[in-house]
Structure formats: structure tokens, C-alpha cells
XYZ file of C-alpha atoms in Angstrom:
481
model
C 31.328 23.196 22.369
C 31.550 23.464 18.781
C 27.951 21.294 18.140
C 27.054 24.350 20.327
C 28.366 26.776 17.768
C 26.404 24.527 14.926
C 22.867 24.995 17.130
C 23.615 28.812 17.262
C 24.229 29.163 13.108
C 21.284 27.128 12.973
C 18.698 29.089 14.998
C 20.751 32.529 13.670
C 19.556 31.521 9.955
C 16.072 30.531 10.990
C 15.867 33.795 12.434
C 17.126 35.966 9.555
C 14.761 33.759 7.176
C 18.174 32.122 5.255
C 17.582 29.007 3.020
C 18.860 26.021 4.346
C 17.878 23.682 0.917
C 18.829 20.779 2.864
C 17.271 20.406 5.816
C 13.663 22.174 4.140
C 14.712 19.197 1.538
C 14.954 16.635 4.374
C 11.708 17.705 6.083
C 9.787 17.374 2.587
C 10.925 13.959 2.489
C 10.008 12.585 5.944
C 7.030 14.060 5.589
C 5.979 12.713 2.414
C 6.525 9.279 3.799
C 4.829 9.519 7.160
C 2.511 10.880 4.916
C 2.063 7.958 2.637
C 2.855 5.730 5.487
C -1.127 6.094 6.546
C -2.614 5.455 2.810
C -2.511 1.741 4.003
C -1.977 1.190 7.309
C -5.119 0.478 9.342
C -6.236 -1.888 6.456
C -2.159 -3.683 6.821
C -2.931 -4.379 10.548
C -6.124 -5.513 10.689
C -5.038 -8.586 8.304
C -1.629 -9.212 10.540
C -4.167 -9.194 13.220
C -6.428 -12.111 11.959
C -4.812 -14.295 14.171
C -5.409 -13.055 17.361
C -8.809 -11.906 16.439
C -10.442 -14.496 14.743
C -10.482 -16.984 17.944
C -12.490 -14.548 19.254
C -15.251 -13.005 17.193
C -18.705 -15.711 16.561
C -17.297 -14.973 12.367
C -14.076 -17.540 13.343
C -12.102 -17.513 10.376
C -14.764 -16.199 7.632
C -13.556 -13.259 8.722
C -11.009 -12.851 5.711
C -13.531 -13.506 3.278
C -15.608 -11.289 4.654
C -12.947 -8.441 4.761
C -12.041 -9.182 1.212
C -16.086 -8.056 0.519
C -16.193 -5.241 2.500
C -12.914 -3.587 0.860
C -14.520 -4.310 -2.612
C -17.796 -2.027 -1.069
C -14.772 0.189 0.080
C -14.684 1.246 -3.463
C -17.475 3.226 -3.954
C -15.585 5.920 -2.733
C -12.569 6.142 -5.606
C -15.571 5.460 -7.888
C -17.006 8.782 -6.379
C -13.816 10.450 -6.659
C -12.760 9.722 -10.311
C -16.223 10.200 -11.780
C -16.378 13.850 -10.459
C -12.702 14.549 -11.865
C -13.628 13.374 -14.849
C -17.555 14.789 -15.341
C -16.524 17.982 -13.324
C -12.779 18.695 -13.761
C -11.369 21.197 -11.491
C -14.633 21.333 -8.903
C -12.955 18.804 -6.230
C -9.892 19.486 -4.372
C -8.181 16.874 -2.852
C -7.315 18.218 0.506
C -10.768 18.658 2.290
C -10.810 15.244 0.903
C -7.757 13.623 2.548
C -8.957 15.582 5.995
C -12.233 13.994 6.090
C -10.968 10.501 5.269
C -7.826 10.148 7.264
C -9.902 12.299 10.321
C -12.358 9.532 9.882
C -9.584 6.760 9.799
C -8.571 8.082 12.995
C -11.752 7.626 14.215
C -12.410 4.448 13.174
C -9.600 2.469 14.260
C -9.782 3.988 17.999
C -13.115 2.717 17.902
C -12.059 -0.303 16.839
C -10.049 -0.988 19.611
C -12.933 -1.092 22.162
C -15.851 -2.376 20.100
C -13.593 -5.082 18.023
C -15.238 -8.381 20.355
C -18.810 -6.851 20.514
C -21.639 -8.855 19.156
C -25.081 -8.141 17.747
C -28.076 -10.494 17.236
C -28.686 -10.960 13.638
C -30.814 -13.155 11.985
C -31.076 -15.815 14.820
C -27.017 -15.377 15.223
C -24.982 -13.152 16.362
C -22.534 -11.476 14.468
C -19.357 -9.033 15.000
C -21.544 -5.802 13.488
C -19.211 -3.375 14.762
C -16.535 -5.426 13.824
C -17.432 -5.476 10.634
C -19.005 -1.301 10.493
C -15.756 0.066 11.282
C -13.896 -2.761 8.927
C -15.745 -1.253 5.739
C -14.424 2.396 7.278
C -11.223 1.820 7.434
C -11.319 0.185 3.728
C -13.637 3.190 2.405
C -10.278 5.342 4.225
C -7.539 3.443 2.948
C -9.206 3.112 -1.085
C -10.641 6.694 -1.260
C -6.673 7.115 -0.541
C -5.401 5.491 -3.621
C -7.113 8.424 -6.383
C -6.642 11.631 -3.641
C -3.069 10.783 -1.844
C -1.146 10.410 -5.491
C -2.289 14.203 -7.033
C -1.818 15.807 -3.948
C 0.951 14.674 -4.920
C 1.455 16.660 -7.484
C 1.698 19.927 -5.719
C 4.940 18.799 -4.676
C 8.519 18.589 -7.203
C 9.128 15.166 -8.839
C 11.680 14.272 -6.313
C 8.309 13.704 -3.421
C 6.854 11.040 -5.008
C 9.005 8.137 -4.674
C 9.411 8.897 -1.154
C 5.516 8.468 -0.970
C 5.896 5.191 -2.409
C 8.432 4.697 0.291
C 6.003 5.442 2.694
C 3.073 3.659 1.353
C 5.890 0.528 0.883
C 6.213 1.039 4.958
C 2.455 1.006 5.906
C 2.570 -2.312 5.405
C 6.447 -3.326 6.834
C 4.998 -0.971 10.098
C 2.242 -3.542 11.192
C 4.013 -6.136 10.555
C 7.080 -5.431 12.646
C 4.969 -4.405 15.183
C 2.362 -7.953 14.742
C 5.654 -9.599 15.214
C 6.785 -7.718 17.994
C 3.183 -8.055 19.477
C 3.543 -12.174 18.964
C 0.732 -12.563 16.551
C 0.448 -16.516 15.040
C 3.144 -17.614 17.097
C 2.981 -20.901 17.493
C 4.568 -24.303 19.669
C 3.759 -27.372 18.632
C 2.989 -30.521 21.184
C 1.721 -33.745 21.760
C -1.167 -33.806 22.074
C -1.652 -36.212 24.979
C 1.191 -35.045 26.423
C -0.806 -31.009 26.798
C -4.713 -33.316 27.251
C -2.398 -34.294 30.403
C -0.906 -30.715 31.188
C -3.595 -28.821 31.569
C -6.355 -31.568 32.848
C -8.215 -30.511 28.696
C -6.944 -29.552 25.853
C -7.142 -25.645 25.542
C -9.288 -23.695 23.633
C -6.382 -22.447 20.927
C -4.754 -25.720 20.601
C -5.540 -28.231 17.514
C -6.714 -31.498 18.040
C -5.944 -34.702 16.399
C -4.781 -37.844 16.891
C -2.764 -39.106 19.894
C 1.098 -38.923 19.177
C 0.413 -35.702 16.313
C 2.149 -32.977 17.070
C -0.583 -29.924 17.829
C -0.385 -26.345 16.746
C -0.697 -24.275 20.015
C -1.074 -20.731 19.636
C 1.068 -18.537 21.983
C -0.926 -15.857 23.835
C 0.555 -12.032 22.485
C 2.351 -9.838 24.738
C 0.025 -7.359 24.536
C -3.628 -6.747 23.482
C -5.567 -6.592 20.350
C -6.519 -3.277 21.746
C -2.916 -2.039 22.059
C -2.744 -2.759 18.254
C -5.551 -1.164 16.795
C -4.746 2.148 19.580
C -1.316 2.086 17.685
C -2.706 2.053 14.535
C -4.892 5.150 15.463
C -2.160 6.653 16.232
C -0.605 6.277 13.165
C -2.959 7.611 11.602
C -2.381 10.459 13.535
C 1.168 11.322 12.541
C -0.612 10.811 9.038
C -2.767 13.852 9.864
C -0.353 15.876 11.482
C 2.093 15.121 8.340
C -0.642 16.275 5.748
C -0.881 20.431 8.130
C 2.206 20.596 8.288
C 2.655 19.314 4.042
C 0.021 22.434 3.455
C 0.943 24.913 5.761
C 3.983 24.491 6.966
C 6.380 27.355 5.516
C 9.446 25.110 4.999
C 7.504 23.305 2.800
C 5.441 26.083 1.719
C 8.983 27.126 0.021
C 9.804 23.607 -1.432
C 6.404 23.393 -3.128
C 5.511 23.319 -6.770
C 3.532 26.266 -8.100
C -0.099 25.604 -7.447
C -1.633 26.796 -11.492
C -2.254 23.526 -12.420
C -5.390 24.020 -10.084
C -8.268 26.157 -10.101
C -7.998 26.969 -13.383
C -4.091 27.900 -13.089
C -3.176 25.776 -15.701
C -4.651 27.927 -19.048
C -2.691 30.908 -17.018
C 0.369 28.833 -17.304
C -0.056 27.795 -20.719
C -0.442 31.475 -21.682
C 2.436 32.458 -20.087
C 4.207 29.401 -22.002
C 2.829 31.113 -25.330
C 4.394 34.584 -23.826
C 7.682 33.258 -22.898
C 7.732 31.914 -26.613
C 7.185 34.318 -28.467
C 9.840 36.554 -26.834
C 12.256 34.000 -27.962
C 14.074 34.148 -31.039
C 13.225 33.238 -34.626
C 15.574 30.546 -35.265
C 15.039 29.457 -31.095
C 11.049 28.915 -32.666
C 11.375 27.635 -34.887
C 13.410 24.224 -33.359
C 10.519 24.376 -30.312
C 7.748 24.845 -33.166
C 8.759 22.771 -35.752
C 6.968 19.520 -37.210
C 8.841 16.689 -35.448
C 9.208 17.790 -32.195
C 5.070 18.321 -32.216
C 4.824 15.298 -33.207
C 6.828 13.579 -30.447
C 5.478 15.982 -27.829
C 1.758 15.186 -28.426
C 1.254 11.935 -29.148
C -2.120 11.233 -27.321
C -4.606 13.014 -25.782
C -4.143 12.425 -22.632
C -1.942 14.545 -20.522
C 1.151 16.141 -21.952
C 0.724 13.444 -25.366
C 4.025 12.368 -24.533
C 2.806 8.747 -24.862
C 0.803 7.549 -27.660
C -2.772 5.780 -27.470
C -1.091 2.159 -27.216
C 1.908 3.416 -24.806
C -0.445 4.662 -22.496
C -2.699 0.985 -22.513
C -0.057 -0.848 -22.239
C 0.863 1.256 -19.282
C -2.134 0.570 -17.313
C -3.074 -3.195 -18.094
C 0.637 -3.753 -16.325
C -0.376 -1.703 -13.511
C -3.702 -3.374 -12.767
C -2.149 -6.762 -13.426
C 0.638 -5.796 -11.076
C -1.182 -4.419 -8.238
C -4.151 -7.110 -9.024
C -1.191 -9.540 -8.086
C 0.609 -8.007 -4.959
C -2.499 -6.936 -3.291
C -5.359 -9.390 -4.026
C -4.453 -12.738 -5.818
C -1.014 -13.686 -4.215
C -1.771 -12.423 -0.714
C -4.932 -14.218 -0.856
C -2.774 -17.505 -1.368
C 0.404 -16.546 0.769
C -0.744 -18.708 3.971
C -1.272 -22.469 1.577
C 2.251 -21.823 -0.195
C 4.268 -21.083 2.757
C 2.510 -23.364 5.795
C 3.314 -26.111 4.596
C 7.269 -25.393 4.771
C 6.817 -24.350 8.843
C 5.441 -21.726 10.768
C 8.874 -19.800 10.652
C 8.915 -19.828 6.812
C 5.166 -18.331 6.915
C 6.354 -15.408 9.073
C 10.050 -14.749 7.409
C 8.420 -14.771 3.729
C 5.655 -12.384 5.437
C 8.011 -10.363 6.837
C 10.949 -10.091 3.853
C 7.988 -9.383 1.691
C 7.734 -6.632 3.458
C 10.154 -5.324 4.065
C 11.040 -5.555 -0.100
C 8.580 -2.939 -1.137
C 9.850 0.238 0.611
C 13.728 -1.453 -0.290
C 12.024 -1.213 -4.304
C 11.162 2.197 -3.628
C 14.451 3.312 -2.239
C 16.042 1.796 -5.483
C 13.286 3.457 -7.462
C 14.164 7.061 -5.869
C 18.151 6.384 -7.217
C 17.712 4.388 -9.630
C 14.372 5.787 -12.215
C 14.841 3.861 -15.263
C 11.543 4.728 -16.947
C 11.747 1.822 -19.786
C 8.568 1.057 -21.076
C 10.601 -2.338 -22.397
C 11.995 -2.694 -18.700
C 8.864 -2.185 -17.127
C 7.845 -4.940 -19.241
C 10.775 -7.062 -19.000
C 10.291 -7.381 -14.618
C 6.553 -6.875 -14.781
C 7.136 -10.961 -16.445
C 10.136 -11.692 -14.341
C 7.532 -10.750 -11.353
C 5.005 -12.605 -12.542
C 6.989 -15.934 -12.389
C 7.422 -15.699 -9.536
C 4.075 -15.144 -8.380
C 3.352 -18.164 -10.952
C 6.066 -20.694 -9.329
C 4.532 -19.087 -5.398
C 1.221 -19.994 -7.238
C 2.294 -23.391 -8.001
C 3.306 -24.256 -4.814
C -0.070 -23.271 -3.383
C -1.803 -25.009 -5.373
C 0.127 -28.343 -4.035
C -0.127 -28.025 -0.608
C 0.140 -28.843 1.673
C 2.439 -31.300 -0.308
C 4.391 -28.524 -2.769
C 8.173 -29.212 -4.195
C 10.301 -29.451 -1.749
C 8.182 -29.768 1.739
C 10.668 -31.232 4.324
C 14.101 -29.876 2.894
C 16.161 -25.961 4.109
C 16.144 -25.238 0.139
C 12.120 -25.544 -0.727
C 11.933 -23.352 2.114
C 14.602 -20.681 1.184
C 13.608 -21.003 -2.236
C 9.533 -19.745 -1.322
C 10.965 -17.066 0.826
C 13.446 -15.778 -1.815
C 10.437 -16.167 -4.272
C 8.510 -13.785 -2.035
C 10.799 -11.490 -1.557
C 11.685 -10.789 -5.300
C 7.868 -11.236 -6.207
C 7.219 -7.804 -4.072
C 10.578 -6.462 -4.843
C 10.331 -6.434 -8.795
C 6.524 -5.631 -8.684
C 6.983 -3.051 -6.923
C 9.580 -1.399 -8.371
C 7.457 -1.614 -11.767
C 4.366 0.762 -9.943
C 7.069 2.780 -8.635
C 7.899 3.738 -11.645
C 5.024 4.026 -13.707
C 3.670 6.208 -10.502
C 6.328 8.123 -11.602
C 5.434 8.532 -15.112
C 2.015 9.391 -14.730
C 2.893 12.240 -12.211
C 4.803 13.725 -15.531
C 1.476 13.699 -17.417
C -0.474 15.382 -15.301
C -3.142 16.116 -12.450
C -6.067 13.568 -13.778
C -2.965 10.985 -14.653
C -2.145 10.199 -11.187
C -6.316 10.061 -10.566
C -6.406 7.373 -13.041
C -4.134 5.941 -11.839
C -5.135 5.626 -8.062
C -8.135 5.157 -10.305
C -6.631 1.545 -11.932
C -5.323 0.559 -8.817
C -7.938 -0.399 -7.368
C -9.519 -1.487 -10.411
C -6.796 -4.231 -10.568
C -6.653 -4.669 -7.130
C -11.237 -5.390 -6.910
C -10.747 -7.275 -10.078
C -7.708 -9.717 -8.526
C -10.000 -10.194 -5.172
C -12.898 -11.501 -7.294
C -11.017 -13.126 -9.294
C -9.812 -14.940 -6.336
C -12.643 -15.118 -3.712
C -14.603 -17.660 -5.387
C -11.597 -20.197 -5.410
C -10.662 -19.886 -2.181
C -13.153 -19.238 -0.062
C -16.268 -21.031 -1.805
C -14.972 -23.893 -3.686
C -11.917 -24.431 -1.938
C -9.838 -25.226 -3.840
C -6.076 -24.563 -2.071
C -5.651 -26.608 1.246
C -4.448 -25.561 3.848
C -0.831 -26.605 5.641
C -0.481 -27.533 9.156
C 2.259 -25.697 10.357
C 3.289 -28.443 12.745
C 2.095 -31.843 11.149
C 3.882 -31.504 6.984
C 3.707 -35.321 6.523
C 2.402 -35.779 2.788
C 0.082 -38.448 2.353
C 0.707 -40.632 -1.014
């Protein structure tokens, strides 16, 4: 009866338009998280599905390299948005752009489910043209989200930006968990001779080697890649629905801050502030308008001017560096750093790294320390973990402690702490720039993409052209002298 009474009170409150602050706030947090989850879920999903895609297409394991190039080409989207904000400020509303790109993401991921296997004869060879074209469109969607989703969050209170970053982190975790349930990349090690006798011949997914060696045999997935891509399309639909509710739900409207910053409203807001200042007592105006307070409040022409030019340069350089490491440099060598320790170590490191991202966002939600000194220290610490990971990748297939449990534990912990520390840095920088205004978040997204692009372009020739990194075998980790 008590539970029924509670629901009756809640229903009556809705009818009487009685505000329910906690309920409204919780709804906005959930919607902001679901909205952020759609930012990179499609591209992250394609990456974790590669072990199932690669054996079925003519490009083979060159596909990751092609994807890297396509993602960088897709930065034409963020470039257009950033140039519009730079040369035509106030003319571009993010909301129609977001509706367009999220809708495109829904359609592209849906079509990917049915056309990813299709090939087209081109220049005397067959190529997966539908797959590559759809991957490019999905890349445009996700890259452009960096310079549109973040500025849109200016329309909500500052507490929701951290929730958005939680959703952005979950966009990597959810596909990874679904891929684990799907059984992507599950390997059984079998003796090549035994396997050939049992099957009559070695299977397509079995690595061929000398007699007596253990061979990596990839197991069939629990459900197909088509189902997985339909799941990604459903996630984009959820993102679109969350965005619709953030714009039109009455409860969110009560939570939404005033939109004076847009369409010339900023000037009105400034005039209102000036008017309110003129009505303050003389001694209060003297304290607010003192030269010392003005000098402290306006140290640069960027945003609110709270940060000086060198401080802003430090913030943006750190932002570019951190995103280069987390989005491009270290992910490109993850398999080289982990597979020599075994397939279990590889999957555990990938999963724990995916978990560490939203955990860092939750920590930032309750402990938002905005010290630039702390940001610098955490960046150095995270870079240290990244250096260890890069060193192990360079030593592959014979990294340090390759045959020991401690070596496996170290590489998993290094990946987890690397993502945890640098994800916290990214969130805190986002919170800092959010307070600097709408244009600051646009440049935040642009620098994120710039850092990721520079990291990818620097690693692509090292990994794919010059072959400086050597793969470890998930079954045979014997190191030759």
C-alpha cells in the first residue's frame, strides 16, 4: 500500500505541475549520458568487430589502416564547423547539424548491417566499396560530434557536462562488452597436426605452422556481425531520442539554463549585467570594478579571460597531446603490447581500459580539481604509463616478463591507469573550457580532433608502412635468441 501511495503522490504532483527537482535532474543526467554515448559508439563498435569482419573481406588486415585514413579524411566535418564558428560566429546552430549527423549515423550503421560483405570490381580487383564508404560516413558523424555535441552542452547546466563525458566513455565500453558476449576474437590453441587430422584439412580460421606447434584457431561468434551492426544502429537511435528529449522535454526545459548566449542574447545578457551593476551600492561597485579584480578577471581576450595566454596554450597543448595518445598512438599498438602475454591478457587489457574511461568521468564528477599543476602532473604520470606500453609494443614479440604472471598483470594495470589518468585530464579540461564559454568548447572539440589526427598520421607509417612493430602469437610466445 505504501508503494501505491507513493506513486499516487508522484502522479498527483505531475498533474499539479509541482516541481520534482531530483526527478528532473536525474532525467537530465540520464539523457545527457545517452546523448554522449552516441558520440563515438559506431566507430568504436567497428574497431571491436574487426576480428569478424577481416576474414570475410578482400582487404584483410589492411582494413585497420584504411579505417585510420578514412577517419582522418572525415575531419572535413569538424573543419567546416570550426571555420563557420571562426568566420561566421553566431550563424551556425548546432542543433540542426546534430539532427543531421545522428540521423546519418542511424542510416549508415543500418545499411552497414546488410552491405558490409558486398564487394565491387575496381581496377582489376575486388574491393569492399560499400563497407569503406559507409565507414567514411560513420567517421564523419563521430568526428563532427566532437565540435557539435560539446557546444550544445552549453545549453545545460555545468553539472551535466561531466555526465556527457561519462556517456562518451561508455561509448567505448558498451561495444566492447557486447563484443565479449558475442565472442569476438576468442581463440583456442590446438596442435596443427591434431587439427588437420580431425578436420581432414586445416580450417580457414586456423593459423598454419610447423608440426608440434600450437595454432590459433578463432572460434565462431555467438551472433553475426549483422546483428552487431543493427545493435549499433539501435544505439544511434537511442542517442537521437535522447537529443530530442533534451530539446523538447518539459522537465529538461526547467533544468536548461537560459539560452542568451546564442543568437545575439549574449549582448543582452551583458547589458543586463551592466544594468544590475549600476543599481549596486557604491562601495560594492568599487570592489567589483577595482583594477585588481579587473586584471585578475581579464587576462586574455579568449572566453571569460580568466586564463592568460600561456595558460590557455598549456591547456590546449595538453588536450591535443592527451587525445593523440589515447585516441591514436597507443590504440594503434595495443595488440603488439598485449598479445605476447596471451589472448586473455589482450582482452582483459582492452576491457579494463574501456571501463577506466567512464570511471575517470565519475571521479571527475565528484572530485573536479581544476588545478593546472595537477593537470600537468597527471599528464606526466599518464604519459609514463603510455611510455611503458609503447616500450612493450616495441619489444614485441618478446617484451619484459613475457612468461610471467607479473608481466601480464603489469601490462593490464598499465593500460588501465593510462586510460584512467588521461581520461580524467580530458574531462577536467572540458569542464574548464566549458566555463570559458561556447566558443571555447568549439575549439575544445577542434583540438581533440587535431590531436587525434596528428597521432594517427604519425603512427600510420610506423605501423603499416615500415612495419616497426612485430605481432605476438596468442598461442606461441616463445622468444628466439
